[in-house]
Short mmCIF file of C-alpha atoms in Angstrom, two decimals:
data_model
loop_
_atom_site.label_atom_id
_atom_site.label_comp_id
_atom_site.label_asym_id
_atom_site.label_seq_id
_atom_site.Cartn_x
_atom_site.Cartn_y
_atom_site.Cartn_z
CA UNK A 1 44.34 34.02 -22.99
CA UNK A 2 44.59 31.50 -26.19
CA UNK A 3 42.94 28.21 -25.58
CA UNK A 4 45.07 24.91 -24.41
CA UNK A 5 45.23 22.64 -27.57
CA UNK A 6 44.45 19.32 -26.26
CA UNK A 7 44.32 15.73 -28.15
CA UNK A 8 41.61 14.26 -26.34
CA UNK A 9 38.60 15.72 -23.69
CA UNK A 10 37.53 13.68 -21.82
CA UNK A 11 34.27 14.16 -19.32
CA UNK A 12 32.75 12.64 -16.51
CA UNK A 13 30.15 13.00 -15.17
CA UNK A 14 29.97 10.36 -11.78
CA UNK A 15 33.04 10.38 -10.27
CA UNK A 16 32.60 6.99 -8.80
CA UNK A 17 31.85 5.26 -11.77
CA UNK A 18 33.43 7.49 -14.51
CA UNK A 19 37.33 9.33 -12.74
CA UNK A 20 39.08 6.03 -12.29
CA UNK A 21 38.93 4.71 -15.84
CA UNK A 22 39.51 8.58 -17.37
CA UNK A 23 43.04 8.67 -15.17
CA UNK A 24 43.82 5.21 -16.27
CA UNK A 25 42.96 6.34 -20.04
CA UNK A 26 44.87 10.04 -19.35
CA UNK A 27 48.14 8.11 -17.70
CA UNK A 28 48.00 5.56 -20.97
CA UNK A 29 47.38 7.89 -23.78
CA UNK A 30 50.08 10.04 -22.60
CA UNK A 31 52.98 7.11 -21.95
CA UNK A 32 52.16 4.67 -24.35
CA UNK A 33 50.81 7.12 -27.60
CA UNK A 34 52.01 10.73 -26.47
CA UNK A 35 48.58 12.16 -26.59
CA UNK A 36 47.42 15.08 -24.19
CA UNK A 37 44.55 13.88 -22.55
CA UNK A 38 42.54 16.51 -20.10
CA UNK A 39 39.43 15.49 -17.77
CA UNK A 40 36.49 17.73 -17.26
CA UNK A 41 33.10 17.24 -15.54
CA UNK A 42 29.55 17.23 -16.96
CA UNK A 43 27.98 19.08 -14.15
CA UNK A 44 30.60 21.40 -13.34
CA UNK A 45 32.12 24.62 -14.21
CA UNK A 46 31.07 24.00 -17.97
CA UNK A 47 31.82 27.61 -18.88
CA UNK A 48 35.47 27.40 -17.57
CA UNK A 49 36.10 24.23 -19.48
CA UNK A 50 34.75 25.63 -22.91
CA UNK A 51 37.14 28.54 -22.15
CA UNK A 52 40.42 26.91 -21.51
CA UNK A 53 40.47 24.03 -23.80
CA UNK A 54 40.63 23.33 -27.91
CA UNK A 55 39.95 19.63 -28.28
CA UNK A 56 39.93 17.24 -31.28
CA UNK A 57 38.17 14.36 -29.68
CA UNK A 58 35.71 15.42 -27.52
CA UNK A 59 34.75 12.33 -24.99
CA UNK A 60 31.52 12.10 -23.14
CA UNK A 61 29.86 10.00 -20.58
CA UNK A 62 26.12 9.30 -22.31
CA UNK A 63 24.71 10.57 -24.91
CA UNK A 64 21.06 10.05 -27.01
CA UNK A 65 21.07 13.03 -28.87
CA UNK A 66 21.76 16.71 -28.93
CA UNK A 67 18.98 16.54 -26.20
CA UNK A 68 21.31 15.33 -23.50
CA UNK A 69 23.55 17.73 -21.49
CA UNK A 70 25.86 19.53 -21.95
CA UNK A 71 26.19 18.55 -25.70
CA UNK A 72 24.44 21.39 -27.49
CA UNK A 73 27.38 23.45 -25.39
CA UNK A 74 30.05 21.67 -26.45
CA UNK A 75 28.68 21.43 -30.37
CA UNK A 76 28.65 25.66 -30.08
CA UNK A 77 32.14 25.83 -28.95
CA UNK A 78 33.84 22.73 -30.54
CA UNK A 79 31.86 22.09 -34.03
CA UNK A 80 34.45 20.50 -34.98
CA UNK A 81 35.84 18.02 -32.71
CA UNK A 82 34.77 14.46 -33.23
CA UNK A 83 32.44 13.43 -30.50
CA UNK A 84 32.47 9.63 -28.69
CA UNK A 85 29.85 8.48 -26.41
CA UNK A 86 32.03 6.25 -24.00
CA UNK A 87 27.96 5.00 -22.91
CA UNK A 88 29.11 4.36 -19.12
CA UNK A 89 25.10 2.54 -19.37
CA UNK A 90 24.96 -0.55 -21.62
CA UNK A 91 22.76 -2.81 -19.70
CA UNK A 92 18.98 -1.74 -20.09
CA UNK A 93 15.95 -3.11 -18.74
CA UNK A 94 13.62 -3.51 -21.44
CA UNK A 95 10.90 -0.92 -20.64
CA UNK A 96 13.96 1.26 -20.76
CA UNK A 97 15.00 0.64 -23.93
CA UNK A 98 12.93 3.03 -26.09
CA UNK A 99 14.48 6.04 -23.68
CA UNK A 100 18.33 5.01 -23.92
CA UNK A 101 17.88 4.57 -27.83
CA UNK A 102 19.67 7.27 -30.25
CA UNK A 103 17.12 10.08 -30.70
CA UNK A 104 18.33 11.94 -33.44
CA UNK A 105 20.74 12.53 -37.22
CA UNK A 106 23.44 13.49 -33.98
CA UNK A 107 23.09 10.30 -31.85
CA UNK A 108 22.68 7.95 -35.21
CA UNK A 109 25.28 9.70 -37.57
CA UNK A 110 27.56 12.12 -36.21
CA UNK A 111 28.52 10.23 -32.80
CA UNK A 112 31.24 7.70 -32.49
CA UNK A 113 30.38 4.93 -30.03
CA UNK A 114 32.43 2.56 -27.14
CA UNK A 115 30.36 -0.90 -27.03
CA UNK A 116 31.21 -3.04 -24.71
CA UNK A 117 29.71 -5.76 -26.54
CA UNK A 118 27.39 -7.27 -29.49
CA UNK A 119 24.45 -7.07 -27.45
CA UNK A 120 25.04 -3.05 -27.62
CA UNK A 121 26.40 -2.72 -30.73
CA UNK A 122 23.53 -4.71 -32.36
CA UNK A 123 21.27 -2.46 -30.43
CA UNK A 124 22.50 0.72 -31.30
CA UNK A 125 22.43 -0.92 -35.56
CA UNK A 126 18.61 -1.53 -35.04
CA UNK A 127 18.23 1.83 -33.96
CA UNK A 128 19.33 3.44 -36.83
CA UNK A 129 23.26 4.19 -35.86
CA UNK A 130 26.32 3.54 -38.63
CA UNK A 131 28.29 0.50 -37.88
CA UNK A 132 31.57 1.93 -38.95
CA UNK A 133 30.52 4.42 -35.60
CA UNK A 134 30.94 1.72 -33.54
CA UNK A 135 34.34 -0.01 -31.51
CA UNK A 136 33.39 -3.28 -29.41
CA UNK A 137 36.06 -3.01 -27.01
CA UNK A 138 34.58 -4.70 -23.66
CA UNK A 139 34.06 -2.60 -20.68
CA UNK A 140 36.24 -0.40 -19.12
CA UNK A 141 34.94 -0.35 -15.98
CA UNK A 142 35.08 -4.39 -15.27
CA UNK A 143 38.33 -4.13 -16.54
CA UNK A 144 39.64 -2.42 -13.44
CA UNK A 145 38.98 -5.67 -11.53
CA UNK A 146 41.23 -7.77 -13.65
CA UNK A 147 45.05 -8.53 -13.00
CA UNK A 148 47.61 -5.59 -12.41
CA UNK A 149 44.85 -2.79 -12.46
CA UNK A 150 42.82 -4.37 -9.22
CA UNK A 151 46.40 -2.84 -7.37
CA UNK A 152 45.42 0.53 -8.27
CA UNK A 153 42.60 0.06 -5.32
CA UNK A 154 42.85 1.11 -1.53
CA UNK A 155 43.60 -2.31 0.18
CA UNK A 156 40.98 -3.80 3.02
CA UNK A 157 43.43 -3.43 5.94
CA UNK A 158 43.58 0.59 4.78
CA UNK A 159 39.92 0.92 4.12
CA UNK A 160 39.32 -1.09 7.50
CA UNK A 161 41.66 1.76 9.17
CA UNK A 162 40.54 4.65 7.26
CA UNK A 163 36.79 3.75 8.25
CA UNK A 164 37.03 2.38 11.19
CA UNK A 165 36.09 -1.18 10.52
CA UNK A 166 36.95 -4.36 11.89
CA UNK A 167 39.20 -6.49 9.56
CA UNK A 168 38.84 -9.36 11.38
CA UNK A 169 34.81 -9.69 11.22
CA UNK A 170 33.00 -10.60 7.67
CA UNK A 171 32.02 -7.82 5.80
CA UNK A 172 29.10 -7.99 3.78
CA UNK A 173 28.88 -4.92 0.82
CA UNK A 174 25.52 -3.86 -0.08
CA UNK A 175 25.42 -1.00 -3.04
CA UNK A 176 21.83 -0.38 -2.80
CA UNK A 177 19.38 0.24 -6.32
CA UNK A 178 17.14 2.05 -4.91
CA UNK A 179 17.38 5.10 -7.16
CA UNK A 180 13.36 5.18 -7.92
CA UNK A 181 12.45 5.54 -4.20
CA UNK A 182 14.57 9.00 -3.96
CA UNK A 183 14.03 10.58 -7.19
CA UNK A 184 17.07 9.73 -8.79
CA UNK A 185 16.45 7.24 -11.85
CA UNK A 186 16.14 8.26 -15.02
CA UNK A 187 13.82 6.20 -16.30
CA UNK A 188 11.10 8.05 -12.91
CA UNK A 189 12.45 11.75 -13.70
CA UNK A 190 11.29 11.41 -17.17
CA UNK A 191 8.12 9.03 -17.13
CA UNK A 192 7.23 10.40 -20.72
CA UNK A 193 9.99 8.57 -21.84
CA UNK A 194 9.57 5.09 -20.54
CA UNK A 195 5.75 5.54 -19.98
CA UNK A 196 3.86 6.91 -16.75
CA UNK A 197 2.37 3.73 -15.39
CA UNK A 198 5.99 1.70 -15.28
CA UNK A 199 7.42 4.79 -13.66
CA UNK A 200 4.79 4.71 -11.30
CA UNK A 201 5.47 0.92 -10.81
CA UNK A 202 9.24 1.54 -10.73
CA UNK A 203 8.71 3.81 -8.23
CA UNK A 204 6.34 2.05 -5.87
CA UNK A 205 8.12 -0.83 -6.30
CA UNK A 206 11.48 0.89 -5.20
CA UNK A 207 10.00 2.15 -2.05
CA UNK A 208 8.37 -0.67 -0.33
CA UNK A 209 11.74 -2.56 -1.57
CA UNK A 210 13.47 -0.10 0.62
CA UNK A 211 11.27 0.07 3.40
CA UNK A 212 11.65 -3.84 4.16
CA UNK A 213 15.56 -4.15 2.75
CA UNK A 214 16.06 -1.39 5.20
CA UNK A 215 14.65 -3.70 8.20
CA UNK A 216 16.54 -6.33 7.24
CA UNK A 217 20.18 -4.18 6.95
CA UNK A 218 19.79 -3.18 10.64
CA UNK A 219 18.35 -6.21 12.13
CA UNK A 220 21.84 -7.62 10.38
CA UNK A 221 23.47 -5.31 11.79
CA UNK A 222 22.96 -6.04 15.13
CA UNK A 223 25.26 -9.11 14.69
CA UNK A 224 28.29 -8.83 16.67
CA UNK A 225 30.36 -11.43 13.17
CA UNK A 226 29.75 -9.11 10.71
CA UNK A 227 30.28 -5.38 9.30
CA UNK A 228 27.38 -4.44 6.83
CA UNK A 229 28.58 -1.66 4.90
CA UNK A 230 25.56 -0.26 2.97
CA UNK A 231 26.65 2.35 -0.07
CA UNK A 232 24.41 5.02 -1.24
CA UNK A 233 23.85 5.19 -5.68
CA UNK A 234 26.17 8.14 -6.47
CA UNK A 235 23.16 10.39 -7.48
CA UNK A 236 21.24 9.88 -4.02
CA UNK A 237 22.16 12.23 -1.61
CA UNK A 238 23.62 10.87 1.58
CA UNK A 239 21.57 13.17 3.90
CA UNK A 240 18.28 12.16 2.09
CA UNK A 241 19.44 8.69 2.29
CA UNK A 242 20.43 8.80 5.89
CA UNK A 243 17.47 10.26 7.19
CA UNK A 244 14.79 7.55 4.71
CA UNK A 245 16.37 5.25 6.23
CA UNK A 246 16.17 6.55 10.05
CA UNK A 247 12.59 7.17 9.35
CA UNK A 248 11.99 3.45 8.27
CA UNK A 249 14.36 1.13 10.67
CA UNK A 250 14.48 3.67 13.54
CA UNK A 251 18.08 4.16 15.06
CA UNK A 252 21.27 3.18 12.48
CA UNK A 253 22.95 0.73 14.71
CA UNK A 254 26.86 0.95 15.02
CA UNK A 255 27.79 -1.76 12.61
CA UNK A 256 25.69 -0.48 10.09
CA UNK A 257 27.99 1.25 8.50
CA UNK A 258 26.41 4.01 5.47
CA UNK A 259 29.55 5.00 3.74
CA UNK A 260 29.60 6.80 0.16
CA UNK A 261 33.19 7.62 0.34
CA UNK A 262 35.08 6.10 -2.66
CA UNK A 263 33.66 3.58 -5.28
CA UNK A 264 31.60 -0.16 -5.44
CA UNK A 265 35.06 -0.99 -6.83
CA UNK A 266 37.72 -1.09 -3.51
CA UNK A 267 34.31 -2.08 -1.28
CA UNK A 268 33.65 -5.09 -3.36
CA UNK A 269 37.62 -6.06 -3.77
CA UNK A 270 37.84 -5.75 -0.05
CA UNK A 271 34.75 -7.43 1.05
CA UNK A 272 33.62 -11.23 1.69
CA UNK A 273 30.27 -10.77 0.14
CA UNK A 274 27.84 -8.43 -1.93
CA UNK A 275 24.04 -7.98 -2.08
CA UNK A 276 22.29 -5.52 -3.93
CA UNK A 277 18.99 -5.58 -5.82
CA UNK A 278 18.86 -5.33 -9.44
CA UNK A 279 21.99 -3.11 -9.46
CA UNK A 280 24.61 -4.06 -12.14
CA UNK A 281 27.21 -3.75 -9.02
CA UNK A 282 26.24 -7.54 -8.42
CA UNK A 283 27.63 -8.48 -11.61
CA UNK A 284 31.02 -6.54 -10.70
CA UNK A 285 31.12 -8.56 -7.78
CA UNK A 286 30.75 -11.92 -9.43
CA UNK A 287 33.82 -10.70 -11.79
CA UNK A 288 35.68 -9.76 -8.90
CA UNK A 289 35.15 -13.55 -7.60
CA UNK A 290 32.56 -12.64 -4.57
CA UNK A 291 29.69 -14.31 -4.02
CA UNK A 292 26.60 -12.62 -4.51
CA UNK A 293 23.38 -12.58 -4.06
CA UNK A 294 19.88 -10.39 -4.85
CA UNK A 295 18.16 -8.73 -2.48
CA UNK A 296 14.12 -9.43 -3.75
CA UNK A 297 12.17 -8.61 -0.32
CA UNK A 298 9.36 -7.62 -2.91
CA UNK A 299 8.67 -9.45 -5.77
CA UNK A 300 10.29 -7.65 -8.99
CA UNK A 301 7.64 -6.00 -11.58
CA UNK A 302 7.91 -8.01 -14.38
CA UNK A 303 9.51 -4.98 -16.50
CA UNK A 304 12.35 -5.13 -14.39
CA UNK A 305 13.26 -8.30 -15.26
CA UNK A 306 16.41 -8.41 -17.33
CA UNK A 307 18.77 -11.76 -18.78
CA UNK A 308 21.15 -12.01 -16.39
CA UNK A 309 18.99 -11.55 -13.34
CA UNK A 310 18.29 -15.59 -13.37
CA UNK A 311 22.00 -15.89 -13.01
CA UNK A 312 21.82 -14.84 -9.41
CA UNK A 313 20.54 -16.28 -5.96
CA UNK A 314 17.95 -14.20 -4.26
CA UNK A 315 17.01 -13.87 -0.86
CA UNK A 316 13.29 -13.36 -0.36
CA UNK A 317 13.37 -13.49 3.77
CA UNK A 318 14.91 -12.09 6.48
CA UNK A 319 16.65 -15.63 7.39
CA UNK A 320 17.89 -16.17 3.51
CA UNK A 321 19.30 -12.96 3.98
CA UNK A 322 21.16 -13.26 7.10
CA UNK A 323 22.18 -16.94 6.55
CA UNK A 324 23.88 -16.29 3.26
CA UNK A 325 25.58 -12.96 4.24
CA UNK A 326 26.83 -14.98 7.77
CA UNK A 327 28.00 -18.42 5.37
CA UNK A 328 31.77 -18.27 4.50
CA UNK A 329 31.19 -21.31 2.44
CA UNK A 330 28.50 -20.02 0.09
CA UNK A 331 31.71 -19.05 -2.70
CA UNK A 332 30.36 -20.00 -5.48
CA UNK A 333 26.73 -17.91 -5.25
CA UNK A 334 26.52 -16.06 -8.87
CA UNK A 335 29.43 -17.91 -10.24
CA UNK A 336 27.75 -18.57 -13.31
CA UNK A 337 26.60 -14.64 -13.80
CA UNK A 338 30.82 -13.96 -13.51
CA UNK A 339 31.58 -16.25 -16.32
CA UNK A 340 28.14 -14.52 -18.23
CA UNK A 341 30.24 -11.22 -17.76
CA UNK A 342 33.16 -12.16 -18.78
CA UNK A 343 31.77 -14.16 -22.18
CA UNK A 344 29.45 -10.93 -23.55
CA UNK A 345 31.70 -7.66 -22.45
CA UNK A 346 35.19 -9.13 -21.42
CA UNK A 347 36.26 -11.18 -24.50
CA UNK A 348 38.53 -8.79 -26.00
CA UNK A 349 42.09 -7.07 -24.36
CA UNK A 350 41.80 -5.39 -21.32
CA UNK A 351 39.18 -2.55 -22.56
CA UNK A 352 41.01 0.07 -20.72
CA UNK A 353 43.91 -0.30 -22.63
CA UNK A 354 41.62 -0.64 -25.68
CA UNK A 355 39.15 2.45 -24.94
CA UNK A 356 42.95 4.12 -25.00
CA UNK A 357 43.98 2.62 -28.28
CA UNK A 358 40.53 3.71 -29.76
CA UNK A 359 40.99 7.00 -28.97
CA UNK A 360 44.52 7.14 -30.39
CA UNK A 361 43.08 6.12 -33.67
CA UNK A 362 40.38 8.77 -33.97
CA UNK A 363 42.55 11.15 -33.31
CA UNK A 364 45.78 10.34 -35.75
CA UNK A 365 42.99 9.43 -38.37
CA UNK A 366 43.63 5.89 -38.07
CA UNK A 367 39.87 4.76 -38.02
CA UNK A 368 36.50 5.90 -39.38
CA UNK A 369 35.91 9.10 -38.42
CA UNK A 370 31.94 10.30 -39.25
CA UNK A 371 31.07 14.04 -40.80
CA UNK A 372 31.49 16.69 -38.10
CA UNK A 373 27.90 17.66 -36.99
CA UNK A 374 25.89 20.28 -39.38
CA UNK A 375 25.92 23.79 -38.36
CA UNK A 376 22.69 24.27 -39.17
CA UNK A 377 21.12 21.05 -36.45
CA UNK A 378 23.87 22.99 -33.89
CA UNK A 379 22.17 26.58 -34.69
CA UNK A 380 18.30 24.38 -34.94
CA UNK A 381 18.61 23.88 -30.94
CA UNK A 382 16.82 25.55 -28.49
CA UNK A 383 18.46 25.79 -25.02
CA UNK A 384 15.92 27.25 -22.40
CA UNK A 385 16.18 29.27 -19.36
CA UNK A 386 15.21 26.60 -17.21
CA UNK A 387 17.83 24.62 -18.30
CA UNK A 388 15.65 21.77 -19.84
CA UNK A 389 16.97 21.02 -23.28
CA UNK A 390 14.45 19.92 -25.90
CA UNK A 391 14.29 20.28 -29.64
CA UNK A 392 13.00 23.81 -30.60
CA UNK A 393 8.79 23.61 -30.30
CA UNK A 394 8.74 20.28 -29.66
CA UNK A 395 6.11 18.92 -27.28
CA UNK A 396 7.91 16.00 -25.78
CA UNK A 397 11.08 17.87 -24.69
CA UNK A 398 8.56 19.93 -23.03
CA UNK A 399 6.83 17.11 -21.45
CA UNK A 400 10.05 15.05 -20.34
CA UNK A 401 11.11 18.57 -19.36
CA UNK A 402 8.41 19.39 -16.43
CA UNK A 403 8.43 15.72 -15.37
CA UNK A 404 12.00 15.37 -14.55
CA UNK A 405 11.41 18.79 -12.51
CA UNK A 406 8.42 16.98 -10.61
CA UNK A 407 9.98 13.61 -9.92
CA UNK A 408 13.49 15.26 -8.28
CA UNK A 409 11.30 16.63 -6.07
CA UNK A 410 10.81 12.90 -4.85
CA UNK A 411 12.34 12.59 -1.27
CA UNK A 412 13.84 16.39 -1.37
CA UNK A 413 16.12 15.04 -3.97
CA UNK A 414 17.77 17.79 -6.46
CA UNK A 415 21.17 19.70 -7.23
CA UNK A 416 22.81 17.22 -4.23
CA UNK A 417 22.17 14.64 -6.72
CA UNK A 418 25.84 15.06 -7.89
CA UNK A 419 27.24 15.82 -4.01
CA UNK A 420 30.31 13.71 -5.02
CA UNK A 421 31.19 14.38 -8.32
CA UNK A 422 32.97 17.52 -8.29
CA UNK A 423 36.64 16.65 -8.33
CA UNK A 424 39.62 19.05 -8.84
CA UNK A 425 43.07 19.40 -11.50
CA UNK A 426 44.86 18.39 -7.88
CA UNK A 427 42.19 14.81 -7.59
CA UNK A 428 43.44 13.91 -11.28
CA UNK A 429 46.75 14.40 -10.85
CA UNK A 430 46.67 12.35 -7.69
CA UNK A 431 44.78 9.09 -9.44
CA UNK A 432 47.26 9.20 -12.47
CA UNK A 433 50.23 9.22 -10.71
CA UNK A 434 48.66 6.24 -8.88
CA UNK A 435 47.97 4.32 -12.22
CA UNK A 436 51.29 5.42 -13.30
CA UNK A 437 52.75 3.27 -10.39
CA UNK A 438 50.51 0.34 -10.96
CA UNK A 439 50.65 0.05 -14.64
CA UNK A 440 54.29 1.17 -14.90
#
């Protein structure tokens, strides 16, 4: 069976953070520019994608080189597509830095970038990557809080039906950042990268931040004015989660409500408040008007310190805690970190409609365009049978390799990592014709 010619690929890789924007971008491209956009997953049923499609602009989630999967894969089959990191991460922490940065003539050369700002795009010049290879467009993501495209979200009274929740009582959102403490941060998986002793830091630092937060969520809970809704990262398992957090605070009382359906985006539209720790879902939530606050129970390592960070109240205590996420008058907590936001990755058109526009462009010629990867860096790769991609005989592939297979082993994480990101031809289909009502 011949190939399906398509216009743009685009892939995703969480479904919480990534499928929303790609329907928005699919519904767009097709209505406003009469481009045929498909959506594929990362993790996924890689071999059946490479076998039905023929793209010219292939579209991927995060990229730092031919190291990062599945992009070797997708360089065999499609050498000559042009390839666009959409880099769903933009905000690093600066012992992290050194591990997001382009790796190789791929990442620095070959690769067409969306920056959501001149704080990325001026990182990803210092390390080495062509200007003309870069679109500031804002991000996507925050854009789905602004104006018309905020309608595209399940309301509260359908959420508070759907879930069982009282609409009535105060609900207080807490995405929690506790990635380190179950295996599933980067930055622990591959210590080489970011250096063993932070990792180790990181890590400790994530657990005993969990152990107390966790205390705190169900002593909240008990409250008879509130509904604490506590959501899971998208790459920690809800079982693993479920059961840390049995083992720490005892019995999950009733209104402490664990819930990974969906994404941070309805949950922080519908609710009257948002905590998290040093999770970039607080800065969602001060776009999206709430207040919010950070959840520092332990004091932060000094490495995990990051700009924005001053820009928002913590709570150290227990009381802080429960008197801020109780106060209906404390509106204007983190304020200043929405207006931040909206100054350094917001300044330009709504970004969805401009990540669409983009890819328009690259593929009716209409911008730079860089020289299609060599065939000879494609054929240079070495994919192994343990499915650890590294540069052929080099050491530190081989080293970031075994540790990421050590530290998923960190509270029985692994494969369930990505529980909720397989989605089906029948889950796109459903989300565009939702944007397609929304955006008209």
């Amino acid at each position: 069976m011949p190939k399906k010619h398509v216009d743009v690929l685009l892939f995703v890789e969480h479904v919480a953070r990534e499928l929303d924007v790609a329907c928005a971008v699919k519904y767009l491209a097709c209505a406003r520019y009469n481009l045929n956009v498909e959506i594929a997953s990362t993790v996924f049923d890689i071999d059946r994608t490479l076998k039905m499609f023929k793209p010219e602009v292939v579209a991927v989630p995060y990229c730092i080189g031919i190291i990062s999967s599945p992009i070797d894969q997708l360089l065999r089959e499609w050498p000559h597509a042009v390839y666009v990191n959409l880099a769903y991460e933009q905000l690093f922490r600066e012992h992290q830095l050194a591990a997001k940065a382009p790796k190789d003539d791929l990442a620095r050369s070959h690769l067409l970038y969306v920056s959501w700002g001149k704080f990325n795009s001026d990182f990803l010049i210092t390390n080495g990557v062509d200007s003309r290879n870069i679109a500031d467009i804002g991000n996507p993501v925050y854009a789905l809080y602004r104006g018309v495209n905020s309608h595209y979200f399940e309301s509260r009274a359908t959420l508070a039906k759907r879930f069982g929740l009282d609409d009535a009582k105060r609900w207080v959102f807490i995405p929690e950042n506790y990635g380190a403490a179950f295996g599933t941060d980067r930055t622990v998986r591959s210590p080489a990268a970011g250096g063993g002793k932070i990792a180790s830091e990181v890590r400790e630092f994530a657990l005993r931040s969990f152990n107390e937060a966790a205390c705190w969520w169900s002593k909240l809970a008990e409250s008879q004015e509130i509904e604490l809704i506590v959501r899971p990262r998208p790459a920690t398992a809800l079982s693993n989660f479920t059961q840390a957090l049995r083992e720490v605070a005892g019995t999950i009382p009733e209104r402490l409500r664990v819930i990974k359906d969906g994404t941070i985006r309805e949950w922080i539209l519908a609710s009257d408040a948002v905590f998290s720790s040093y999770s970039t879902s607080l800065i969602e939530g001060a776009i999206a008007g709430k207040p919010v606050h950070m959840l520092a129970p332990v004091a932060f390592p000094i490495h995990l310190n990051t700009e924005w960070h001053s820009m928002v109240p913590s709570v150290t205590t227990f009381e802080q805690f429960a008197g801020s996420a109780i106060d209906s008058r404390a509106q204007l907590a983190g304020a200043e970190l929405g207006t931040w936001a909206e100054n350094v990755m917001m300044a330009k058109e709504d970004a969805i409609l401009g990540l669409t526009k983009y890819l328009s462009s690259i593929r009716t010629g209409d911008t730079h365009i860089p020289q299609k990867v060599p065939s000879e860096m494609i054929r240079g790769f070495d994919h192994n049978n343990n499915g650890v991609q590294r540069p052929s005989g080099g050491l530190a592939g081989q080293v970031r390799g075994i540790a990421a297979r050590v530290y998923r082993t960190v509270r029985g994480s692994g494969p369930s990592d990505h529980e909720s990101d397989k989605f089906s031809d029948e889950d796109v289909h459903e989300r565009v014709t939702r944007w397609s009502e929304v955006l008209g």
